[in-house]
Amino acid sequence: MLHYILKRLLSLSLSLVAASIVIFLALEVVPGDPAAYMLGLNAQEDTLQALREELGLTGSIFQRYLSWAGGLLVGDFGVSYTYRTPVSGMIGDRLWVSLPLALYALTLSTLIAFPAGIWAASRRGSAADASVMGVTQLGVAIPNFWFAMLMVLVFAINLRWFSAGGFPGWDAGFFAGTKALTLPAIALALPQASILTRVMRSSLLDTLGEDFIRTARAKGLTKGQTLWRHAVRNALIPVLTILGLQFSFLLAGAIIIENVFFLPGLGRLVFQSISARDLIVVESVVMLLVFAVIVVNFAVDMAYAWVDPRLRRRR
Amino acid sequence: MRLGKVGTGLISALALSASMGLAHAKSDITVAMQLEPPHLDPTSAAAGAIDSVLYSNVFEGLTRFGPDGSILPGLAESWEISEDGKTYTFKLQSGVKFHDGTDMTAEDVKFSLDRARSDDSQNAQKALFTGIESVEVVDPQTVAVTLSTPNGSLLFNLAWGDAVIVAPESIENIKTNPIGTGAFRFSNWVQGDRIDLEKNTDYWGTPAKLDNVTFKFISDPTAAFAAVMAEDVNAFVGFPAPENLPQFEADPRFQVLVGSTEGETILSTNNKLPPLDDAKVREAIAHAIDRQAIIDGAMFGYGTPIGTHFAPHNPDYVDLTANSAYDPELSKKLLAEAGYPDGFTTTLKLPPPSYARRGGEIIAAQLRAVGIETEISNLEWAQWLEQVFRGKDYGLTIVSHVEPMDIGIYARPDYYFQYDNPEFQKLFENLTAENDPEKRSELLKQAQEMLSKDYVNGYLFQLAFPTVANAKIKGLWVNQPTPAADMTAVYWEE
């Protein structure tokens, strides 16, 4: 087990180094001078040059990569070109919105998907199964930004139960913060829950067809006992994979939802920074997301090993 | 008798609640706008969003723009101009304090102007200060600005957000903690979400009527609509979805103010790139464009047609739209005369705003109708700046020039239009040297006509500025003589 973990950790660090090089180079070749963007149409050449020097845009690509990557190692993400504040602080602030939002959505989607998937699988072919399949089909098909707007229309504009968007900050209290994240979390969770329900259902159906289930039933366990004691745990592996993917997606991919609800999250920060050519912010956030994806994958791998002891022994 | 008592009681109760109502008149406001300022120093970035939040609310200059674009005294109470037009002596308002409690004196004015025009200045509008030879402190309340040549635009230039007065003591942290002299002081900034201002109780001038102002930043047009409808925000300045305005107009909860801006929206033309270097070709393009169709199709009817690079609300404006009236037949004839009977192909590079993207499609269709094919490419702002503005690698593009009174860009042959007309340059020189308002007005009119007759660019429309607000809010600026959401005179009507 220890050997397995060490091997995974090594490949994890190599991936991070490779990602940092690719991200840096990819963004450095993007056209657009951050100084020109900031100073606009009337700026004079000497003014632009003064700003470029202050932003550290005058060195060679190699020098700039080393200073950026070196900073990352000690947790220093540099200073934003446009906001002129440390990037780490900005990311930290935004994480306080995006991370709870992702967790909230993930929790909702799991709470819906697990029971729904198990229920549908255990009643295969019934009307209940058909309706779960129908609803999830719809859930996968509906774009989440459209669903988000629909919810704003109903719950914010007509019923006035929620704000149309914005985030009061956790200073305003746990309840206020959670309330502000509720509609966005539901919008994000809906398609995720639909996918997860379908995966849960089909994975469970596969498992239920296996020999050991028949054996268990032959030994006298009831249908329910077999389901809960043997089938569900074995059906979890593909579900965990999807969950892991969904978490990284939720953290990074909430850009549209964060725009619809004007939440000050990580996705919106990336969006703004790209259009403002604030490359150092884009690079750092993307790097952080890569890190999150890799760590989540690592955690999912560990979870596989926990769910299925065979995986542990094989390696 | 008894009824009378009850009646009196009722009346006094009503009076009491009414007076309580008055005492509790709303004094807070939440104002939304589309773009968030990148930082809070108006003197070192071109972002209009910085001025939108801070102009006149937090920072003030020697002069300032009034809501109608006139130049009013600001921190300078009055001024005298020397005989030769080269020295301006400003008398400063007395008792002005910065928000950190320090006094605002002539030293601060000298510091601000010297900083803006210094060699390592990061002022995006440094050109406003060229020609200032020296800034001298006469006494703590008096400052003398000496120019190398007379400049009739100095008072106007000093009204810009880029020329506000800052203090050396607070300059280091100005980007995150702006310290000005305005009627509001900065209190809090939650990046990505909002900026809070609070009333400056030590303000030297007319105090603000509001106690707190919160600016919220909502970039998505659909989200903007939802936020106003749900009354999460009390006002949205520069509302980004003109298609929704009729709905707000029909709703008694709201008022819609449609003002004018300094934004001349033009089909910028590369005057050095063949065949656009031929004035006849440019004239043909001008006559091929149906402005009203663009205003209706791209801006849902909001916008004023223009025929030259000048704001229609300016007293010196001349309506020259007739010079380039929509006439596709004339356009085809002109093309044939210029030697392009079958038309030609050029590029049309569009920046992100919807006036450009939507307007570009319509213009492309209109040009196609007279035989001019355009290859459309959609660019991001940074790319547009690099390729079109700095690289001059384009045939046509659409952009709104939002700087106030910027007709002077046509006197710069290296500007991206590459319009090089010595006659215009001379005219502009005379204008700059002129202090007499009447003569200036005459020269400005001449300048407008020259541009219109040279068909330097396709002149489309003046960008409208829609504000949606709660019906009870008074005192908002309707027009945008400079990017500003001036809250100093805003109040809730009960």
CSV table of C-alpha atoms in Angstrom, one decimal, chain B residues 82-441:
chain,number,residue,atom,x,y,z
B,82,SER,CA,-2.5,85.5,-17.9
B,83,GLU,CA,-2.5,87.9,-20.9
B,84,ASP,CA,-0.4,85.6,-23.0
B,85,GLY,CA,-2.7,82.6,-22.2
B,86,LYS,CA,0.3,80.7,-20.7
B,87,THR,CA,-0.2,81.0,-17.0
B,88,TYR,CA,-3.2,79.7,-15.1
B,89,THR,CA,-3.3,80.8,-11.4
B,90,PHE,CA,-5.8,78.6,-9.5
B,91,LYS,CA,-7.2,79.7,-6.2
B,92,LEU,CA,-8.0,76.6,-4.1
B,93,GLN,CA,-11.1,76.0,-2.0
B,94,SER,CA,-10.3,76.5,1.7
B,95,GLY,CA,-10.7,73.9,4.4
B,96,VAL,CA,-10.4,71.0,2.1
B,97,LYS,CA,-9.3,67.8,3.8
B,98,PHE,CA,-8.4,64.4,2.4
B,99,HIS,CA,-10.2,61.4,3.9
B,100,ASP,CA,-7.2,60.6,6.0
B,101,GLY,CA,-7.6,64.0,7.8
B,102,THR,CA,-4.6,65.7,6.1
B,103,ASP,CA,-5.1,69.1,4.5
B,104,MET,CA,-5.3,69.5,0.8
B,105,THR,CA,-3.0,72.3,-0.2
B,106,ALA,CA,-1.2,73.7,-3.3
B,107,GLU,CA,1.6,71.2,-2.5
B,108,ASP,CA,-0.8,68.3,-3.2
B,109,VAL,CA,-1.8,69.9,-6.5
B,110,LYS,CA,1.8,70.3,-7.5
B,111,PHE,CA,2.5,66.7,-6.6
B,112,SER,CA,-0.5,65.4,-8.5
B,113,LEU,CA,0.2,67.2,-11.7
B,114,ASP,CA,4.0,66.6,-11.6
B,115,ARG,CA,3.4,62.9,-11.0
B,116,ALA,CA,1.0,62.7,-13.9
B,117,ARG,CA,3.4,64.3,-16.4
B,118,SER,CA,6.7,62.7,-15.1
B,119,ASP,CA,8.9,60.5,-17.2
B,120,ASP,CA,7.9,57.3,-15.4
B,121,SER,CA,4.3,58.3,-15.2
B,122,GLN,CA,1.7,55.5,-15.7
B,123,ASN,CA,-1.1,58.0,-16.5
B,124,ALA,CA,-3.1,56.6,-19.4
B,125,GLN,CA,-3.9,60.1,-20.6
B,126,LYS,CA,-0.5,61.6,-20.2
B,127,ALA,CA,-1.2,63.6,-23.3
B,128,LEU,CA,-3.6,65.8,-21.3
B,129,PHE,CA,-0.6,67.2,-19.4
B,130,THR,CA,1.9,67.8,-22.3
B,131,GLY,CA,2.6,71.5,-22.6
B,132,ILE,CA,2.6,72.0,-18.9
B,133,GLU,CA,6.0,73.5,-18.3
B,134,SER,CA,5.9,74.0,-14.6
B,135,VAL,CA,3.6,73.9,-11.6
B,136,GLU,CA,4.4,76.4,-8.9
B,137,VAL,CA,3.1,76.7,-5.3
B,138,VAL,CA,2.4,80.4,-4.8
B,139,ASP,CA,1.0,80.0,-1.3
B,140,PRO,CA,-0.8,77.1,0.4
B,141,GLN,CA,-4.1,78.1,-1.3
B,142,THR,CA,-2.7,79.2,-4.7
B,143,VAL,CA,-1.0,77.3,-7.5
B,144,ALA,CA,0.3,78.5,-10.8
B,145,VAL,CA,0.4,76.3,-13.9
B,146,THR,CA,2.6,77.5,-16.7
B,147,LEU,CA,2.3,76.2,-20.2
B,148,SER,CA,4.9,76.3,-23.0
B,149,THR,CA,2.2,77.4,-25.4
B,150,PRO,CA,-1.3,78.6,-24.8
B,151,ASN,CA,-3.8,75.7,-24.5
B,152,GLY,CA,-7.5,76.5,-24.6
B,153,SER,CA,-8.3,73.0,-23.4
B,154,LEU,CA,-6.5,73.1,-20.1
B,155,LEU,CA,-9.5,73.6,-17.9
B,156,PHE,CA,-11.3,70.8,-19.8
B,157,ASN,CA,-8.2,68.5,-19.5
B,158,LEU,CA,-8.0,69.1,-15.7
B,159,ALA,CA,-11.6,67.9,-15.3
B,160,TRP,CA,-10.7,64.4,-16.4
B,161,GLY,CA,-10.6,61.6,-13.9
B,162,ASP,CA,-7.0,61.1,-14.8
B,163,ALA,CA,-6.2,64.6,-13.4
B,164,VAL,CA,-7.7,64.2,-9.9
B,165,ILE,CA,-5.8,65.5,-6.9
B,166,VAL,CA,-4.0,62.9,-4.8
B,167,ALA,CA,-1.8,63.2,-1.8
B,168,PRO,CA,1.9,62.1,-1.5
B,169,GLU,CA,1.1,60.5,2.0
B,170,SER,CA,-1.5,58.1,0.6
B,171,ILE,CA,-0.2,57.5,-2.9
B,172,GLU,CA,1.5,54.2,-2.1
B,173,ASN,CA,-1.7,52.3,-1.4
B,174,ILE,CA,-4.0,54.3,-3.6
B,175,LYS,CA,-4.8,51.2,-5.8
B,176,THR,CA,-6.5,49.4,-2.9
B,177,ASN,CA,-7.2,52.3,-0.5
B,178,PRO,CA,-8.1,55.4,-2.4
B,179,ILE,CA,-7.9,58.6,-0.3
B,180,GLY,CA,-9.5,61.6,-2.0
B,181,THR,CA,-11.3,64.8,-1.0
B,182,GLY,CA,-14.8,63.9,-2.3
B,183,ALA,CA,-18.2,63.7,-0.6
B,184,PHE,CA,-17.8,60.0,0.0
B,185,ARG,CA,-14.9,58.0,1.4
B,186,PHE,CA,-14.0,54.5,0.4
B,187,SER,CA,-14.9,51.9,2.9
B,188,ASN,CA,-14.7,48.4,1.6
B,189,TRP,CA,-14.0,46.4,-1.6
B,190,VAL,CA,-15.0,42.7,-1.9
B,191,GLN,CA,-13.2,41.9,-5.2
B,192,GLY,CA,-15.5,40.4,-7.8
B,193,ASP,CA,-18.5,41.6,-6.0
B,194,ARG,CA,-18.8,45.1,-4.7
B,195,ILE,CA,-17.3,48.4,-3.5
B,196,ASP,CA,-18.8,50.3,-0.5
B,197,LEU,CA,-18.5,54.0,0.0
B,198,GLU,CA,-19.7,56.0,3.0
B,199,LYS,CA,-20.6,59.6,3.5
B,200,ASN,CA,-17.6,62.0,4.2
B,201,THR,CA,-18.9,64.0,7.2
B,202,ASP,CA,-16.0,66.4,6.9
B,203,TYR,CA,-16.7,67.3,3.3
B,204,TRP,CA,-15.8,70.9,2.3
B,205,GLY,CA,-18.7,71.4,-0.1
B,206,THR,CA,-22.3,70.5,-0.3
B,207,PRO,CA,-22.6,67.3,1.7
B,208,ALA,CA,-23.9,64.1,0.0
B,209,LYS,CA,-27.5,63.1,0.8
B,210,LEU,CA,-26.9,59.4,1.0
B,211,ASP,CA,-25.0,57.8,3.9
B,212,ASN,CA,-23.9,54.7,2.1
B,213,VAL,CA,-23.4,53.7,-1.5
B,214,THR,CA,-22.7,50.2,-2.7
B,215,PHE,CA,-21.5,49.5,-6.2
B,216,LYS,CA,-22.1,46.0,-7.4
B,217,PHE,CA,-20.6,44.5,-10.6
B,218,ILE,CA,-22.8,42.4,-12.8
B,219,SER,CA,-21.4,41.7,-16.2
B,220,ASP,CA,-23.9,39.2,-17.7
B,221,PRO,CA,-26.9,41.0,-19.3
B,222,THR,CA,-29.4,38.3,-18.2
B,223,ALA,CA,-28.1,38.5,-14.7
B,224,ALA,CA,-28.4,42.3,-14.9
B,225,PHE,CA,-32.0,42.0,-15.9
B,226,ALA,CA,-32.7,39.6,-13.0
B,227,ALA,CA,-31.0,41.8,-10.4
B,228,VAL,CA,-33.0,44.8,-11.3
B,229,MET,CA,-36.3,42.9,-11.6
B,230,ALA,CA,-35.8,41.2,-8.2
B,231,GLU,CA,-34.8,44.7,-6.8
B,232,ASP,CA,-31.5,43.3,-5.5
B,233,VAL,CA,-30.1,46.6,-6.8
B,234,ASN,CA,-31.7,50.0,-6.8
B,235,ALA,CA,-30.2,51.3,-10.0
B,236,PHE,CA,-28.2,49.9,-12.9
B,237,VAL,CA,-26.1,52.5,-14.7
B,238,GLY,CA,-25.1,51.6,-18.2
B,239,PHE,CA,-27.7,48.8,-18.4
B,240,PRO,CA,-26.3,46.3,-20.9
B,241,ALA,CA,-29.4,44.8,-22.5
B,242,PRO,CA,-31.3,47.5,-24.4
B,243,GLU,CA,-33.8,44.9,-25.5
B,244,ASN,CA,-35.2,44.8,-22.0
B,245,LEU,CA,-35.7,48.5,-21.5
B,246,PRO,CA,-39.3,48.7,-22.8
B,247,GLN,CA,-40.2,46.2,-20.1
B,248,PHE,CA,-38.8,48.4,-17.4
B,249,GLU,CA,-40.4,51.5,-18.9
B,250,ALA,CA,-43.8,49.7,-18.6
B,251,ASP,CA,-43.2,48.9,-15.0
B,252,PRO,CA,-44.2,51.6,-12.5
B,253,ARG,CA,-41.5,50.4,-10.0
B,254,PHE,CA,-38.8,51.7,-12.4
B,255,GLN,CA,-37.6,54.7,-14.3
B,256,VAL,CA,-35.5,54.4,-17.4
B,257,LEU,CA,-33.1,57.3,-18.3
B,258,VAL,CA,-31.6,57.2,-21.7
B,259,GLY,CA,-28.7,59.6,-21.9
B,260,SER,CA,-26.0,60.4,-24.3
B,261,THR,CA,-22.3,59.5,-23.9
B,262,GLU,CA,-19.1,60.8,-25.3
B,263,GLY,CA,-18.9,57.5,-27.4
B,264,GLU,CA,-18.8,58.1,-31.1
B,265,THR,CA,-19.4,54.7,-32.6
B,266,ILE,CA,-17.6,54.6,-35.9
B,267,LEU,CA,-16.6,52.3,-38.7
B,268,SER,CA,-12.9,53.0,-38.4
B,269,THR,CA,-11.1,52.9,-41.7
B,270,ASN,CA,-7.5,52.3,-42.4
B,271,ASN,CA,-6.8,55.4,-44.5
B,272,LYS,CA,-3.5,54.0,-45.7
B,273,LEU,CA,-4.6,50.6,-47.0
B,274,PRO,CA,-5.6,50.4,-50.6
B,275,PRO,CA,-8.3,50.8,-51.8
B,276,LEU,CA,-9.5,52.5,-48.6
B,277,ASP,CA,-6.8,55.2,-49.2
B,278,ASP,CA,-9.0,56.6,-51.9
B,279,ALA,CA,-11.4,59.2,-50.6
B,280,LYS,CA,-13.9,58.2,-53.2
B,281,VAL,CA,-14.0,54.6,-52.0
B,282,ARG,CA,-14.5,55.9,-48.4
B,283,GLU,CA,-17.3,58.1,-49.6
B,284,ALA,CA,-18.9,55.1,-51.3
B,285,ILE,CA,-18.7,53.1,-48.0
B,286,ALA,CA,-20.3,56.0,-46.2
B,287,HIS,CA,-23.3,56.2,-48.6
B,288,ALA,CA,-23.7,52.4,-48.4
B,289,ILE,CA,-24.4,52.5,-44.7
B,290,ASP,CA,-28.0,52.8,-43.4
B,291,ARG,CA,-27.4,54.2,-39.9
B,292,GLN,CA,-30.9,53.8,-38.7
B,293,ALA,CA,-30.9,50.1,-39.6
B,294,ILE,CA,-27.8,49.6,-37.5
B,295,ILE,CA,-29.2,51.6,-34.6
B,296,ASP,CA,-32.5,49.6,-34.8
B,297,GLY,CA,-30.9,46.2,-35.4
B,298,ALA,CA,-27.9,46.4,-33.1
B,299,MET,CA,-29.0,48.8,-30.4
B,300,PHE,CA,-32.7,48.2,-30.3
B,301,GLY,CA,-33.3,51.8,-31.4
B,302,TYR,CA,-31.0,53.5,-28.8
B,303,GLY,CA,-28.4,55.8,-30.3
B,304,THR,CA,-28.2,59.1,-32.2
B,305,PRO,CA,-27.0,59.1,-35.8
B,306,ILE,CA,-23.8,61.2,-36.4
B,307,GLY,CA,-22.1,62.4,-39.5
B,308,THR,CA,-18.7,63.3,-38.0
B,309,HIS,CA,-16.6,62.6,-34.9
B,310,PHE,CA,-18.4,64.9,-32.5
B,311,ALA,CA,-21.0,64.4,-29.7
B,312,PRO,CA,-24.5,65.7,-30.7
B,313,HIS,CA,-25.1,67.1,-27.2
B,314,ASN,CA,-22.1,69.4,-27.5
B,315,PRO,CA,-23.2,73.0,-28.2
B,316,ASP,CA,-20.7,73.2,-31.0
B,317,TYR,CA,-22.1,70.1,-32.8
B,318,VAL,CA,-23.0,70.4,-36.5
B,319,ASP,CA,-25.3,67.9,-38.0
B,320,LEU,CA,-23.5,66.5,-41.0
B,321,THR,CA,-25.3,63.3,-41.5
B,322,ALA,CA,-26.6,64.5,-44.8
B,323,ASN,CA,-23.0,64.3,-46.2
B,324,SER,CA,-23.2,60.6,-45.9
B,325,ALA,CA,-26.9,59.9,-46.4
B,326,TYR,CA,-27.9,56.3,-47.2
B,327,ASP,CA,-27.8,56.0,-51.0
B,328,PRO,CA,-26.6,52.6,-52.3
B,329,GLU,CA,-27.0,53.7,-55.9
B,330,LEU,CA,-24.7,56.7,-55.4
B,331,SER,CA,-22.4,54.3,-53.6
B,332,LYS,CA,-22.1,52.0,-56.6
B,333,LYS,CA,-21.6,54.9,-58.9
B,334,LEU,CA,-18.7,56.2,-56.7
B,335,LEU,CA,-17.2,52.8,-56.6
B,336,ALA,CA,-17.2,52.6,-60.4
B,337,GLU,CA,-15.7,56.0,-60.7
B,338,ALA,CA,-12.9,55.0,-58.3
B,339,GLY,CA,-12.2,52.0,-60.5
B,340,TYR,CA,-14.0,49.3,-58.6
B,341,PRO,CA,-17.2,48.6,-60.6
B,342,ASP,CA,-17.2,45.1,-59.2
B,343,GLY,CA,-16.4,46.1,-55.7
B,344,PHE,CA,-13.5,44.7,-53.7
B,345,THR,CA,-12.8,42.7,-50.6
B,346,THR,CA,-11.4,44.0,-47.3
B,347,THR,CA,-11.3,43.0,-43.6
B,348,LEU,CA,-13.8,43.9,-40.9
B,349,LYS,CA,-12.3,43.2,-37.4
B,350,LEU,CA,-14.8,43.4,-34.6
B,351,PRO,CA,-14.1,43.8,-30.8
B,352,PRO,CA,-16.4,42.2,-28.2
B,353,PRO,CA,-19.1,44.8,-27.4
B,354,SER,CA,-22.5,44.0,-28.9
B,355,TYR,CA,-22.6,47.3,-30.8
B,356,ALA,CA,-19.6,46.0,-32.8
B,357,ARG,CA,-20.5,42.4,-33.1
B,358,ARG,CA,-24.2,42.9,-34.0
B,359,GLY,CA,-23.5,46.1,-36.0
B,360,GLY,CA,-20.7,44.4,-37.9
B,361,GLU,CA,-23.1,41.8,-39.3
B,362,ILE,CA,-25.5,44.5,-40.5
B,363,ILE,CA,-22.7,46.6,-42.0
B,364,ALA,CA,-21.3,43.6,-43.8
B,365,ALA,CA,-24.7,43.0,-45.4
B,366,GLN,CA,-25.1,46.6,-46.4
B,367,LEU,CA,-21.6,46.8,-47.9
B,368,ARG,CA,-22.2,43.5,-49.7
B,369,ALA,CA,-25.3,45.1,-51.3
B,370,VAL,CA,-23.0,47.6,-53.2
B,371,GLY,CA,-20.4,45.0,-54.0
B,372,ILE,CA,-17.9,45.3,-51.1
B,373,GLU,CA,-17.1,42.0,-49.5
B,374,THR,CA,-15.8,42.0,-45.9
B,375,GLU,CA,-14.0,39.2,-44.2
B,376,ILE,CA,-15.4,39.4,-40.6
B,377,SER,CA,-13.2,38.3,-37.7
B,378,ASN,CA,-14.2,38.6,-34.0
B,379,LEU,CA,-11.4,39.7,-31.7
B,380,GLU,CA,-11.0,40.0,-28.0
B,381,TRP,CA,-10.1,43.5,-26.7
B,382,ALA,CA,-6.5,42.6,-26.1
B,383,GLN,CA,-6.2,41.1,-29.6
B,384,TRP,CA,-8.0,44.1,-31.1
B,385,LEU,CA,-5.6,46.5,-29.4
B,386,GLU,CA,-2.6,44.5,-30.6
B,387,GLN,CA,-3.7,43.9,-34.2
B,388,VAL,CA,-5.9,46.8,-35.1
B,389,PHE,CA,-5.0,49.6,-32.8
B,390,ARG,CA,-1.3,49.2,-32.5
B,391,GLY,CA,-0.5,46.9,-35.5
B,392,LYS,CA,-2.8,48.8,-37.9
B,393,ASP,CA,-3.4,45.5,-39.5
B,394,TYR,CA,-7.0,45.9,-40.6
B,395,GLY,CA,-9.3,47.4,-43.3
B,396,LEU,CA,-12.4,48.3,-41.3
B,397,THR,CA,-13.4,47.9,-37.7
B,398,ILE,CA,-16.2,49.2,-35.5
B,399,VAL,CA,-15.4,50.8,-32.2
B,400,SER,CA,-16.9,53.5,-29.9
B,401,HIS,CA,-14.4,56.2,-29.0
B,402,VAL,CA,-15.5,57.2,-25.5
B,403,GLU,CA,-13.0,59.8,-24.6
B,404,PRO,CA,-14.6,63.2,-24.2
B,405,MET,CA,-13.9,65.7,-27.0
B,406,ASP,CA,-11.3,63.6,-28.7
B,407,ILE,CA,-11.4,65.1,-32.2
B,408,GLY,CA,-7.7,65.8,-31.7
B,409,ILE,CA,-6.9,62.1,-32.6
B,410,TYR,CA,-7.4,63.1,-36.2
B,411,ALA,CA,-4.4,65.4,-35.9
B,412,ARG,CA,-2.2,62.4,-35.2
B,413,PRO,CA,-1.1,60.8,-38.5
B,414,ASP,CA,0.2,57.8,-36.7
B,415,TYR,CA,-3.1,57.1,-35.0
B,416,TYR,CA,-4.7,53.9,-36.2
B,417,PHE,CA,-6.9,55.6,-38.8
B,418,GLN,CA,-3.7,56.8,-40.4
B,419,TYR,CA,-5.4,60.0,-41.5
B,420,ASP,CA,-2.7,62.4,-42.5
B,421,ASN,CA,-4.1,65.8,-43.5
B,422,PRO,CA,-1.7,68.7,-42.8
B,423,GLU,CA,-4.6,71.1,-43.2
B,424,PHE,CA,-6.5,69.4,-40.4
B,425,GLN,CA,-3.3,69.3,-38.3
B,426,LYS,CA,-2.9,73.1,-38.7
B,427,LEU,CA,-6.5,73.7,-37.9
B,428,PHE,CA,-6.1,71.7,-34.7
B,429,GLU,CA,-3.0,73.6,-33.7
B,430,ASN,CA,-4.9,76.9,-34.1
B,431,LEU,CA,-7.7,75.4,-32.0
B,432,THR,CA,-5.4,74.4,-29.2
B,433,ALA,CA,-3.8,77.9,-29.1
B,434,GLU,CA,-7.2,79.6,-29.1
B,435,ASN,CA,-8.7,80.8,-25.8
B,436,ASP,CA,-11.6,82.8,-27.2
B,437,PRO,CA,-14.7,80.7,-26.8
B,438,GLU,CA,-16.4,82.0,-30.0
B,439,LYS,CA,-13.3,81.5,-32.2
B,440,ARG,CA,-12.9,78.0,-30.7
B,441,SER,CA,-16.5,77.1,-31.5
